CSV table of C-alpha atoms and ligand atoms in Angstrom, one decimal:
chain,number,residue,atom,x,y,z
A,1,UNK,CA,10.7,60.3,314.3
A,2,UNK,CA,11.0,56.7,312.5
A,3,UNK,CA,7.8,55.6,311.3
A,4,UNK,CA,5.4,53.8,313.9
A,5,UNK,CA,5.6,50.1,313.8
A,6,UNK,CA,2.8,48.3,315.9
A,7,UNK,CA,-1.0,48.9,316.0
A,8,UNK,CA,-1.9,52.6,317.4
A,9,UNK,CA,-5.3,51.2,319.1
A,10,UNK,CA,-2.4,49.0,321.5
A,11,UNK,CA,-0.1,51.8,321.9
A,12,UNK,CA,-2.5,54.8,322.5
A,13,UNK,CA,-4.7,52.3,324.4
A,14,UNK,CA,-2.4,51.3,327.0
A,15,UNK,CA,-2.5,52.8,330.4
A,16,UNK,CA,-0.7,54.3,332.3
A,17,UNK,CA,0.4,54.6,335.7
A,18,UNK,CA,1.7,57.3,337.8
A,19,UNK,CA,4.0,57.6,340.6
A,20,UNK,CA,1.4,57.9,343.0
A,21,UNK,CA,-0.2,55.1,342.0
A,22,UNK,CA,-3.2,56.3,340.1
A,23,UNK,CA,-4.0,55.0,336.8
A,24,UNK,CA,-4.6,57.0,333.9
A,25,UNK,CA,-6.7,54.9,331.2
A,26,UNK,CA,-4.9,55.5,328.1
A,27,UNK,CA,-2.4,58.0,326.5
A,28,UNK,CA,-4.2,60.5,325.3
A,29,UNK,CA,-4.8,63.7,327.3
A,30,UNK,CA,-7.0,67.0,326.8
A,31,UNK,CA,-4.2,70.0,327.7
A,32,UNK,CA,-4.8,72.5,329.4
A,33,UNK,CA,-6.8,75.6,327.9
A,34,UNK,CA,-8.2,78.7,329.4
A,35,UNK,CA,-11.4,78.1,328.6
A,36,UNK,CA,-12.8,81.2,328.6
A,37,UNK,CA,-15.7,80.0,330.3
A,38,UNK,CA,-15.7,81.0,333.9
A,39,UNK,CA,-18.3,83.4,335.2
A,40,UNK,CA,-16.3,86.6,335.4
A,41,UNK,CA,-16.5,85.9,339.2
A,42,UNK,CA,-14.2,83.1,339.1
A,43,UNK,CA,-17.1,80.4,338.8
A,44,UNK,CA,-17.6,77.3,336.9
A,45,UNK,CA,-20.8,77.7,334.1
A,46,UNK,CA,-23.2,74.8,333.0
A,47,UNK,CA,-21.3,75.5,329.6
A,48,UNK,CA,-17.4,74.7,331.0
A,49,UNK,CA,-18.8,71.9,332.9
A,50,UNK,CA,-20.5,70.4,329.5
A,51,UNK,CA,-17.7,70.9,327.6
A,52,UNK,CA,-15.1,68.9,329.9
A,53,UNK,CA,-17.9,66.3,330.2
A,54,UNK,CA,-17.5,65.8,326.3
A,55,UNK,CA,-14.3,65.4,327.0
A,56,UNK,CA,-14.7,62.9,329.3
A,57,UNK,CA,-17.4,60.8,327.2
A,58,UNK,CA,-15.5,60.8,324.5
A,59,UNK,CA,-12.3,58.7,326.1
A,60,UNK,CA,-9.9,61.7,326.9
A,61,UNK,CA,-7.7,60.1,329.8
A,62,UNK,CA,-6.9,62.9,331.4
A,63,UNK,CA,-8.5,67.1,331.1
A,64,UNK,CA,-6.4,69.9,332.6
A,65,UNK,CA,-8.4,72.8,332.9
A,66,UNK,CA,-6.4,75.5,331.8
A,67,UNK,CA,-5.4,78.5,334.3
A,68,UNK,CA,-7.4,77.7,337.6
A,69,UNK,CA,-6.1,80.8,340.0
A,70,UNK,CA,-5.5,79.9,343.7
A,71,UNK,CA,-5.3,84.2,343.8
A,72,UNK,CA,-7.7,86.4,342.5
A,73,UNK,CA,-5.2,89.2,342.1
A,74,UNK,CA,-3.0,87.8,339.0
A,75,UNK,CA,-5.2,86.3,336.9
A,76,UNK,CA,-4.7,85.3,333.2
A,77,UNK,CA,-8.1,86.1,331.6
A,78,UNK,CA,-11.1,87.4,333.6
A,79,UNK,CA,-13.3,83.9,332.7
A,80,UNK,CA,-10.5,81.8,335.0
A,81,UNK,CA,-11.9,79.3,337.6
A,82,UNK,CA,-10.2,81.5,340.9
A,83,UNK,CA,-10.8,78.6,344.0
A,84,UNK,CA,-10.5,79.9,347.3
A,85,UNK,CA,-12.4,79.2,350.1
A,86,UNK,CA,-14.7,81.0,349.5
A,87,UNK,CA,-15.4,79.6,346.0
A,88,UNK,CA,-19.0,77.7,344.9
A,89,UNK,CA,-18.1,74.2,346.4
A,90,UNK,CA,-20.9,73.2,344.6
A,91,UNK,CA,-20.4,74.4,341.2
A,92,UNK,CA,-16.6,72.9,341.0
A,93,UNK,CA,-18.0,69.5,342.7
A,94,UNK,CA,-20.3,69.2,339.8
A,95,UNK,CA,-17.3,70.2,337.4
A,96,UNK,CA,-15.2,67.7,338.8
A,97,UNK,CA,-18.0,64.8,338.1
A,98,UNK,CA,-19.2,65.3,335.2
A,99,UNK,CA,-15.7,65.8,333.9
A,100,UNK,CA,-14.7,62.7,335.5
A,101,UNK,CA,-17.2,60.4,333.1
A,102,UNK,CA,-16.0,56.8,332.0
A,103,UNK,CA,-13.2,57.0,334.8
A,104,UNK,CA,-11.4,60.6,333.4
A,105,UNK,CA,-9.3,62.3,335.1
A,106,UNK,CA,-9.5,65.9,335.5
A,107,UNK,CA,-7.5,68.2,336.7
A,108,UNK,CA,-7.1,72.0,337.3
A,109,UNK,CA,-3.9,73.4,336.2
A,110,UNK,CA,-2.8,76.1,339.2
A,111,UNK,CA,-2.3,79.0,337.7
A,112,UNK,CA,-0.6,82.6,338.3
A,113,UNK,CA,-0.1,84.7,335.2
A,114,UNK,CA,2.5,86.9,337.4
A,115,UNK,CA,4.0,89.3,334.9
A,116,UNK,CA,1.6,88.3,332.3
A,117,UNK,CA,-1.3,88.9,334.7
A,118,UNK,CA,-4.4,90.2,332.4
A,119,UNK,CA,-3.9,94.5,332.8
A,120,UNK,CA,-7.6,95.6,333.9
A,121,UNK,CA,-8.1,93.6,336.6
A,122,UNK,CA,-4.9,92.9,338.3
A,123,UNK,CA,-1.4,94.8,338.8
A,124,UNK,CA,1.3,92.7,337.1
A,125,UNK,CA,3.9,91.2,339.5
A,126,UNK,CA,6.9,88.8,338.5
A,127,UNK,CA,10.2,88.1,340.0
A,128,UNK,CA,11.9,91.0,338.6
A,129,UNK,CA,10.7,94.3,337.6
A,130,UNK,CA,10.7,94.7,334.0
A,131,UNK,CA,9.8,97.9,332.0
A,132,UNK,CA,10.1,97.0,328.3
A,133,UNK,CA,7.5,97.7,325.1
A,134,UNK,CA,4.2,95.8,325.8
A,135,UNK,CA,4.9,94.9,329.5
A,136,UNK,CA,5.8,96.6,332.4
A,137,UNK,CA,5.5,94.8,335.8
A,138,UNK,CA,6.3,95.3,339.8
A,139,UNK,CA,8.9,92.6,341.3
A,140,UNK,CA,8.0,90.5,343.8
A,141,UNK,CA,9.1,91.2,347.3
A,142,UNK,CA,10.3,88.4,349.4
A,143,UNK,CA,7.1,88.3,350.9
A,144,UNK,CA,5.1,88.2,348.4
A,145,UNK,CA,7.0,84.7,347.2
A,146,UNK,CA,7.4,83.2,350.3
A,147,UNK,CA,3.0,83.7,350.2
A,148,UNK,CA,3.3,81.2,347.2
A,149,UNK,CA,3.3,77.7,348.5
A,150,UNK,CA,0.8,78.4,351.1
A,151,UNK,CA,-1.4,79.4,348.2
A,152,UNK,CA,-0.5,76.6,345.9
A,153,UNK,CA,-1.0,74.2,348.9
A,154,UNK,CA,-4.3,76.0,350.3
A,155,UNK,CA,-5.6,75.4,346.3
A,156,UNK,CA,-4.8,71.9,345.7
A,157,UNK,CA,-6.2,70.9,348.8
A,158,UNK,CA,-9.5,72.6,348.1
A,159,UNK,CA,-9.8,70.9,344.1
A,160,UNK,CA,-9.1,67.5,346.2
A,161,UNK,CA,-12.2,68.1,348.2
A,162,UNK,CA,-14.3,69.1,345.4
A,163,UNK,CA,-13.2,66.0,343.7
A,164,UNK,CA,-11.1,66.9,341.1
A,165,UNK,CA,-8.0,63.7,340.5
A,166,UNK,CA,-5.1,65.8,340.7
A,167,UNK,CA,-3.7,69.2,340.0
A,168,UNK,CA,-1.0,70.1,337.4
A,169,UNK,CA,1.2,73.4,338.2
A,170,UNK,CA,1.3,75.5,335.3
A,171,UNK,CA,5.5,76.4,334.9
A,172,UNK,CA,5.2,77.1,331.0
A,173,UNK,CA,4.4,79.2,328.5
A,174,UNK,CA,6.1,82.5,330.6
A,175,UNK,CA,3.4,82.8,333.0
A,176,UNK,CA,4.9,82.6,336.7
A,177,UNK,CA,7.1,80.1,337.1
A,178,UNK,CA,8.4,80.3,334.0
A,179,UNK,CA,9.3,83.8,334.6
A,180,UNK,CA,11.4,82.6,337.5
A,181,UNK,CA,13.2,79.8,335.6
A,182,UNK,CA,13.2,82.5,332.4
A,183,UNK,CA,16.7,84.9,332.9
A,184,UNK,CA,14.6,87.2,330.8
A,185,UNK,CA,12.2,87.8,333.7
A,186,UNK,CA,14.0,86.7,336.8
A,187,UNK,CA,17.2,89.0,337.3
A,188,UNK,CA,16.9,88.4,341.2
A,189,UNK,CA,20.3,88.0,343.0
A,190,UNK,CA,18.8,86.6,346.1
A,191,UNK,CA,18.2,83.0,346.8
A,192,UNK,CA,15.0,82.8,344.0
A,193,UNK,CA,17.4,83.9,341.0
A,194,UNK,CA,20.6,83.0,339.8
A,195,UNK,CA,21.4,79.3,338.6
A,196,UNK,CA,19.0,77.1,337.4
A,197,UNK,CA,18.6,75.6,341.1
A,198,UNK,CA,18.0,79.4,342.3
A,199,UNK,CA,16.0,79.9,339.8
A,200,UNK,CA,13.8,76.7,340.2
A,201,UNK,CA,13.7,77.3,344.3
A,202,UNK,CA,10.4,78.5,344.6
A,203,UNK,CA,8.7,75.5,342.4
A,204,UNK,CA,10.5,73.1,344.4
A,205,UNK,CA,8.9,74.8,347.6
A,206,UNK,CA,5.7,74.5,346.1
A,207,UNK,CA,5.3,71.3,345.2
A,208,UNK,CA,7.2,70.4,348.6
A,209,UNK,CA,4.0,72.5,350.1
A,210,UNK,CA,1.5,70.7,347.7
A,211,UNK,CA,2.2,67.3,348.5
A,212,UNK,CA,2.0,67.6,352.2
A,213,UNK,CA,-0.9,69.4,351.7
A,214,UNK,CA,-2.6,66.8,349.3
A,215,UNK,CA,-0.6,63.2,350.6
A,216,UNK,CA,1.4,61.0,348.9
A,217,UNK,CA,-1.2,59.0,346.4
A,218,UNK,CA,-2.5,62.4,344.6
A,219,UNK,CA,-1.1,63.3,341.6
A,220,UNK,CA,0.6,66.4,341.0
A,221,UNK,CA,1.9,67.2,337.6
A,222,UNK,CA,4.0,70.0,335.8
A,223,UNK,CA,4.4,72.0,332.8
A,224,UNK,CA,7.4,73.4,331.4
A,225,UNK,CA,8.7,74.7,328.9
A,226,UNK,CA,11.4,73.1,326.8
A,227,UNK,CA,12.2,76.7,325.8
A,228,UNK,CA,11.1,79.8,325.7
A,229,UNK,CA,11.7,80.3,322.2
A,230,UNK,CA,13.4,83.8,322.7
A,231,UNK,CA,17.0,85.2,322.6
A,232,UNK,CA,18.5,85.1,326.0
A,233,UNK,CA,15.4,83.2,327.6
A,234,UNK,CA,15.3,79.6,328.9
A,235,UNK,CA,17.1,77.0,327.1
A,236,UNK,CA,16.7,73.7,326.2
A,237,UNK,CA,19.6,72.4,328.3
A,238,UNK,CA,19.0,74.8,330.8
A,239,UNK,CA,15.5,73.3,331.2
A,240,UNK,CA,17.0,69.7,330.7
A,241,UNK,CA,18.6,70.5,334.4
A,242,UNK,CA,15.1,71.3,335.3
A,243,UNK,CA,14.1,67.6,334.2
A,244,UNK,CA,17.1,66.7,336.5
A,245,UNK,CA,16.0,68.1,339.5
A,246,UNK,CA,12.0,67.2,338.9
A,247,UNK,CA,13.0,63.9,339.4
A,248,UNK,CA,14.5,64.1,342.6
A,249,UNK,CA,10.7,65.8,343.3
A,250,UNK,CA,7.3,63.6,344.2
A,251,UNK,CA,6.1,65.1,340.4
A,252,UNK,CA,4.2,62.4,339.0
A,253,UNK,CA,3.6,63.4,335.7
A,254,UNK,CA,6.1,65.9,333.8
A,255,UNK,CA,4.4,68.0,330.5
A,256,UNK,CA,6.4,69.3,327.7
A,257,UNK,CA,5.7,72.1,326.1
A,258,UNK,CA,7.5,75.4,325.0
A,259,UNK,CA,6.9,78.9,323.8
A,260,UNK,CA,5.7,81.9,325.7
A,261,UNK,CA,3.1,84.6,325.7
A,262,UNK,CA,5.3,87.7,326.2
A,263,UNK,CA,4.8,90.4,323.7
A,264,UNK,CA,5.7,89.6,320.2
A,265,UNK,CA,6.9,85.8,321.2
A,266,UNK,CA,5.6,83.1,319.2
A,267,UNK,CA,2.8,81.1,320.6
A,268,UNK,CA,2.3,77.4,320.1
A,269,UNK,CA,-1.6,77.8,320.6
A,270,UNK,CA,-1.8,80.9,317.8
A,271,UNK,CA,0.6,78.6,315.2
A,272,UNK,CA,-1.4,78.3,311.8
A,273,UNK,CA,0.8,75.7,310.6
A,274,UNK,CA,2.5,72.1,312.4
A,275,UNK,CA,5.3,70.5,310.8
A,276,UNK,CA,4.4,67.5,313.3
A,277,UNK,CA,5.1,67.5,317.3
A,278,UNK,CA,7.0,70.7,318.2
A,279,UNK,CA,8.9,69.1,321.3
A,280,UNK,CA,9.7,66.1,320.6
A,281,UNK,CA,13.0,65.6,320.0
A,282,UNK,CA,13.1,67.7,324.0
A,283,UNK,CA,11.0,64.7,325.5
A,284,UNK,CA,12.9,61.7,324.2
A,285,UNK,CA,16.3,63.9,326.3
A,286,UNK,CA,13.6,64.6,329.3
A,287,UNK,CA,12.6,61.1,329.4
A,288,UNK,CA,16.5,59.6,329.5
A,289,UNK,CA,17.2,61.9,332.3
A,290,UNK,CA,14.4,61.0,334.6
A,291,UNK,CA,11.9,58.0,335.6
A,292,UNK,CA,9.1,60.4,335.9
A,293,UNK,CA,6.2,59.6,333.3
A,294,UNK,CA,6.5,62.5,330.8
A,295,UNK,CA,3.7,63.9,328.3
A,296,UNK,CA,4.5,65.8,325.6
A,297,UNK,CA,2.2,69.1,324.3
A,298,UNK,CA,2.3,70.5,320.8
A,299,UNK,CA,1.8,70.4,317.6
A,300,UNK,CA,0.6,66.6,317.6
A,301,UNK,CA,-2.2,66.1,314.2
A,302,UNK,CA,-2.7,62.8,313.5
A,303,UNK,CA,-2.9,59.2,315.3
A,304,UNK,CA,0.5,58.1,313.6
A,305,UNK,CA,2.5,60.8,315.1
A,306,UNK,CA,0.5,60.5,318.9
A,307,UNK,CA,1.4,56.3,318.4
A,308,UNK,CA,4.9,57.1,316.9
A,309,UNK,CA,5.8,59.5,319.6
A,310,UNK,CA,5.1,57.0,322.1
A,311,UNK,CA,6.5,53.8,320.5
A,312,UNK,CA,9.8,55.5,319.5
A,313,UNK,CA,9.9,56.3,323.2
A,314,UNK,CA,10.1,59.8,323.2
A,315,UNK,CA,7.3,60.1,325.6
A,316,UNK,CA,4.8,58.1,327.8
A,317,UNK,CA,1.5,60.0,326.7
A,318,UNK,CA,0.6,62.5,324.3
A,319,UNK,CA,-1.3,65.9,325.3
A,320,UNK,CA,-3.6,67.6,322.7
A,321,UNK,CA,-5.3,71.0,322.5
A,322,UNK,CA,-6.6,71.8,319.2
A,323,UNK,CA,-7.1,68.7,317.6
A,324,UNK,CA,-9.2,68.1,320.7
A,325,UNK,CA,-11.3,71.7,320.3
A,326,UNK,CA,-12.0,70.1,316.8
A,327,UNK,CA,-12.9,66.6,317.8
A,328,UNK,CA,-13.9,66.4,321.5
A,329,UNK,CA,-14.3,62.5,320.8
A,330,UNK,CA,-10.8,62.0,319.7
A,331,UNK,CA,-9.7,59.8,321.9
A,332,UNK,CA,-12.0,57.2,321.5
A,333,UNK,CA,-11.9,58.5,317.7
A,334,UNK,CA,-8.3,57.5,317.9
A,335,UNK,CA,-8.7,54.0,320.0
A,336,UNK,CA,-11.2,53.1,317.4
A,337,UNK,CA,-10.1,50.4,314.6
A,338,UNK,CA,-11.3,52.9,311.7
A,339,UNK,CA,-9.5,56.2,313.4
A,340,UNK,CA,-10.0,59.4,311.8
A,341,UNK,CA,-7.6,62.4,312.1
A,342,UNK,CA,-9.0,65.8,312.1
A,343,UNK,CA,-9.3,68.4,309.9
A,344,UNK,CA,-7.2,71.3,310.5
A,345,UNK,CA,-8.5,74.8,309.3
A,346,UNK,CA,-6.9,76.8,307.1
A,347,UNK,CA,-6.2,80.7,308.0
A,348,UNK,CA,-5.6,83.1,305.6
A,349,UNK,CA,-3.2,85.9,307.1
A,350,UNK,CA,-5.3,85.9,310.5
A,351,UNK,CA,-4.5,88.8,313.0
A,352,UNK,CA,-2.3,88.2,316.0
A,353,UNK,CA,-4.6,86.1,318.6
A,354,UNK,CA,-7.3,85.7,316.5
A,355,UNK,CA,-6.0,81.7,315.7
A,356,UNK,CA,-6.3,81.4,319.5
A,357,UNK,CA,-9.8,83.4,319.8
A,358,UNK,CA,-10.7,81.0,317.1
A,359,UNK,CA,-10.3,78.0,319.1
A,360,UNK,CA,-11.6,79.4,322.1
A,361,UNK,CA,-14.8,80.6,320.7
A,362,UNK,CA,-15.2,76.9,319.5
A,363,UNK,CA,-14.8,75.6,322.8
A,364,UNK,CA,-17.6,78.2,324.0
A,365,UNK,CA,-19.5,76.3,321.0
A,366,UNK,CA,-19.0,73.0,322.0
A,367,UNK,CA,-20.2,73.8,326.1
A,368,UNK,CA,-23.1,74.7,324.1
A,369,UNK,CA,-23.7,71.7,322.0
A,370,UNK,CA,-23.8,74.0,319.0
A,371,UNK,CA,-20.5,73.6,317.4
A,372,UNK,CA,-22.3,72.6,313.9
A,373,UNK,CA,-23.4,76.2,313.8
A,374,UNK,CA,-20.0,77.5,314.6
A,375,UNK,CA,-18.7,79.5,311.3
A,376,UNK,CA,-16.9,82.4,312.7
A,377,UNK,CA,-13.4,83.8,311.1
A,378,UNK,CA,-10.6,84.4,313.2
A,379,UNK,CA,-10.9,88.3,312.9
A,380,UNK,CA,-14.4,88.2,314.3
A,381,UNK,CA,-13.9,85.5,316.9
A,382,UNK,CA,-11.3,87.7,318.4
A,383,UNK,CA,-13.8,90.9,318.5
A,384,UNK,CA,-16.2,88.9,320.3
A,385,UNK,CA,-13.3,87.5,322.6
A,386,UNK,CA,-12.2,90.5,323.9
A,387,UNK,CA,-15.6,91.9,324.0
A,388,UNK,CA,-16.9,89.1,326.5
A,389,UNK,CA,-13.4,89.6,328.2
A,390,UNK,CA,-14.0,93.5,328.4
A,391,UNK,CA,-17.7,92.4,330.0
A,392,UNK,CA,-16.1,90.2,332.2
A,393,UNK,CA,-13.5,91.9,333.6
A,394,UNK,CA,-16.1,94.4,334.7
A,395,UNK,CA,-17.8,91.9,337.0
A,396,UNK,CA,-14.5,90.3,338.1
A,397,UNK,CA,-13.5,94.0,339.6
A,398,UNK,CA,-16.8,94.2,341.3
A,399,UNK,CA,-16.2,90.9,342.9
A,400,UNK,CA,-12.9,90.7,343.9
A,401,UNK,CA,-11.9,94.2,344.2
A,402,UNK,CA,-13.0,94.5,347.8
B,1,FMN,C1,-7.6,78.4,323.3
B,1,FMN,C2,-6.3,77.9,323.9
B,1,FMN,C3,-6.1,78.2,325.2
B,1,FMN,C4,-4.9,77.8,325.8
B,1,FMN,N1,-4.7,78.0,327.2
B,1,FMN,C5,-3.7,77.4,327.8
B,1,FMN,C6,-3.7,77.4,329.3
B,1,FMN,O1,-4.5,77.9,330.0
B,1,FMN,N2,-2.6,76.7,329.8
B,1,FMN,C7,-1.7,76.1,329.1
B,1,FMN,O2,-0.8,75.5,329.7
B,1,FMN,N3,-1.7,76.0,327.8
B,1,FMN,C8,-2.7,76.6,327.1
B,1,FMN,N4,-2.8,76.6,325.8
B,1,FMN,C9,-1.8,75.9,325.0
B,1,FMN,C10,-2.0,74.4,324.8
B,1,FMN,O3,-2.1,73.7,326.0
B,1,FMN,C11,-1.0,73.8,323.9
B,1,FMN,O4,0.3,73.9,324.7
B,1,FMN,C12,-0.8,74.5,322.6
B,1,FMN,O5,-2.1,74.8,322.0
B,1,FMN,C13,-0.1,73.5,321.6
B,1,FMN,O6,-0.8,72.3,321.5
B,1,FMN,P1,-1.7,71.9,320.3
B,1,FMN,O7,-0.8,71.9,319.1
B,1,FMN,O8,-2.2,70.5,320.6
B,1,FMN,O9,-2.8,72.9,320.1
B,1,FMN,C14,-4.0,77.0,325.1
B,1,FMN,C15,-4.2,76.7,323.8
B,1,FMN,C16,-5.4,77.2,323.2
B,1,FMN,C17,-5.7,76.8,321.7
């Protein structure tokens, strides 16, 4: 990327507005991350709801909440939102105000962790079935996919009536629907596999099912991946056909991200180190093949690369997880004349996950207001993650095993 020219403040400041028609304040938007701070029983906490309202108060355009299930049975992590009908209407109305402050946005990101879905509390299903070291899952029968866009439909209906902006349908990071545009995961030789188009059927079916469920001035965004990262999994050109076909969709706002969570991949979120945005150079070919607004995820540090991104044209707004776990005032820190970047910890050889745990305890912190007395390693932020997972998932059986 060329260095950035004109002032940031005017850049990131500038809104922007979607297909649809809604407006979204400025550039800068909170990604999606599972929080880790549902119930156990699928429910929103005084502690998730405080922590998207500092988002909110502190200028974020936009909040995805990360890995909101529509289906209890393939969940991600056992403290995912799950909304179904028979979710607390109240609790998620309250989430979607108080996240909304100073005209936010926010917006659950549908989930489905398919193959990936967390072990003790669901039964791993993804296109194909797939027995290799670390993961082992059923395929899906043709049932069980044509189920999907009633589901995605049935949950995007229900966060419009609780109030929350828009939804985003989570394609990346080889949960789902990355599985099926992934030929590592999808080996089907029916209709739902094959060519990209095969591959991709099933996502254009749910957003078809989406958008007649939600109407035509909701926003309903995406994220993919720009590529998997692995040998023989999706490629960058491969998902540049995706790109193609989103446009011919009623998407109104594409995210661009890579990277997966299958066993031993490389993670964006657990990355100790950033040599600067990760995807760029992926969004600037994304944006040339469609007039969908794109954002771009990962790896983004400072206000000159978020302004530079943008400026250059590689991308219309600029999505930020950790820098935003470290500074949930960022945006307006970055509208602000004076700026400020923040200041990225330093791991020394931390286990696998624990960068990740890291972060997530923080965010735990800051739904508390106690992030000042937040001073835990990586190693031991991951014991007491998968401890209050382990705790969770007990009470997440006992609900929604019935
Ligand atoms: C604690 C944590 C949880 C995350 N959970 C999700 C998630 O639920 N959905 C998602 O799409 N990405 C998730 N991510 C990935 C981020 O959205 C983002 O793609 C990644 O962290 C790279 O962006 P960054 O460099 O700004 O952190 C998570 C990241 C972190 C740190």
């Amino acid at each position: 990327m060329t260095q950035q020219t004109v002032k940031p403040t005017s850049v990131l400041g500038h809104p922007l507005e979607l297909p649809c028609g809604v407006v979204l304040k400025n550039r800068l938007i909170k990604s999606a991350m599972s929080d880790s701070l549902g119930d156990g029983e699928g429910n929103p906490t005084e502690a998730q709801t405080r922590l998207y309202e500092r988002w909110a108060e502190g200028g974020a355009a936009l909040s995805l909440i990360g890995e909101v299930q529509g289906d209890s049975r393939f969940p991600e992590k056992p403290g995912n939102l799950v909304v179904t009908a028979d979710a607390n209407l109240q609790a998620l109305q309250t989430l979607a105000k108080r996240g909304s402050a100073k005209g936010a946005q926010i917006w659950p990101q549908l989930g489905h962790a398919g193959a990936l879905a967390h072990l003790p509390i669901s039964w791993p299903k993804g296109p194909s079935a797939l027995n290799v070291e670390g993961l082992q899952c059923e395929g899906m029968s043709l049932d069980d996919i044509h189920e999907l866009p009633g589901v995605y439909a049935r949950t995007a209906k229900l966060a419009k009536d609780a109030g929350f902006g828009g939804v985003q349908i989570h394609a990346g990071h080889g949960f789902l629907f990355s599985q099926f545009l992934s030929p590592l995961f999808n080996h089907r030789t029916d209709a739902y596999g094959g060519s990209v188009e095969g591959r991709f059927r099933i996502i254009r079916e749910v957003i078809g099912a989406v958008r007649q469920a939600v109407g035509e001035s909701y926003p309903i965004g995406i994220k993919i991946n720009s590529t998997d990262k692995l040998a023989g999994g999706f490629t960058e050109d491969e998902a540049l056909e995706v790109v193609h076909i989103l446009n011919q969709t009623s998407i109104d706002l594409i995210d661009i991200s890579g990277g997966t969570y299958f066993p031993g991949a490389a993670a964006s979120s657990d990355s100790t180190s950033s040599s600067g945005p990760y995807f760029i150079d992926f969004a600037k070919r994304a944006k040339e093949a469609t007039s969908i607004p794109i954002m771009t995820t990962g790896g983004f540090e400072t206000r000159d690369q978020a302004a530079t991104a943008i400026d250059t044209g590689c991308t219309d707004a600029v999505s930020l997880a950790r820098a935003m776990v470290l500074n949930p005032r960022l945006a307006d820190t970055w509208l602000s004349e004076s700026g400020g970047d923040p200041e990225f910890p330093k791991f020394d050889a931390p286990p696998r996950g624990g960068v990740t745990a890291w972060y997530s305890m923080r965010l735990t912190a800051l739904g508390e207001d106690n992030e000042n007395q937040f001073d835990l390693e990586p190693a031991e932020a991951l014991e007491i993650y998968d401890a209050r997972d382990a705790e969770r998932s007990i009470r997440w059986r006992k609900k929604f095993s019935k």
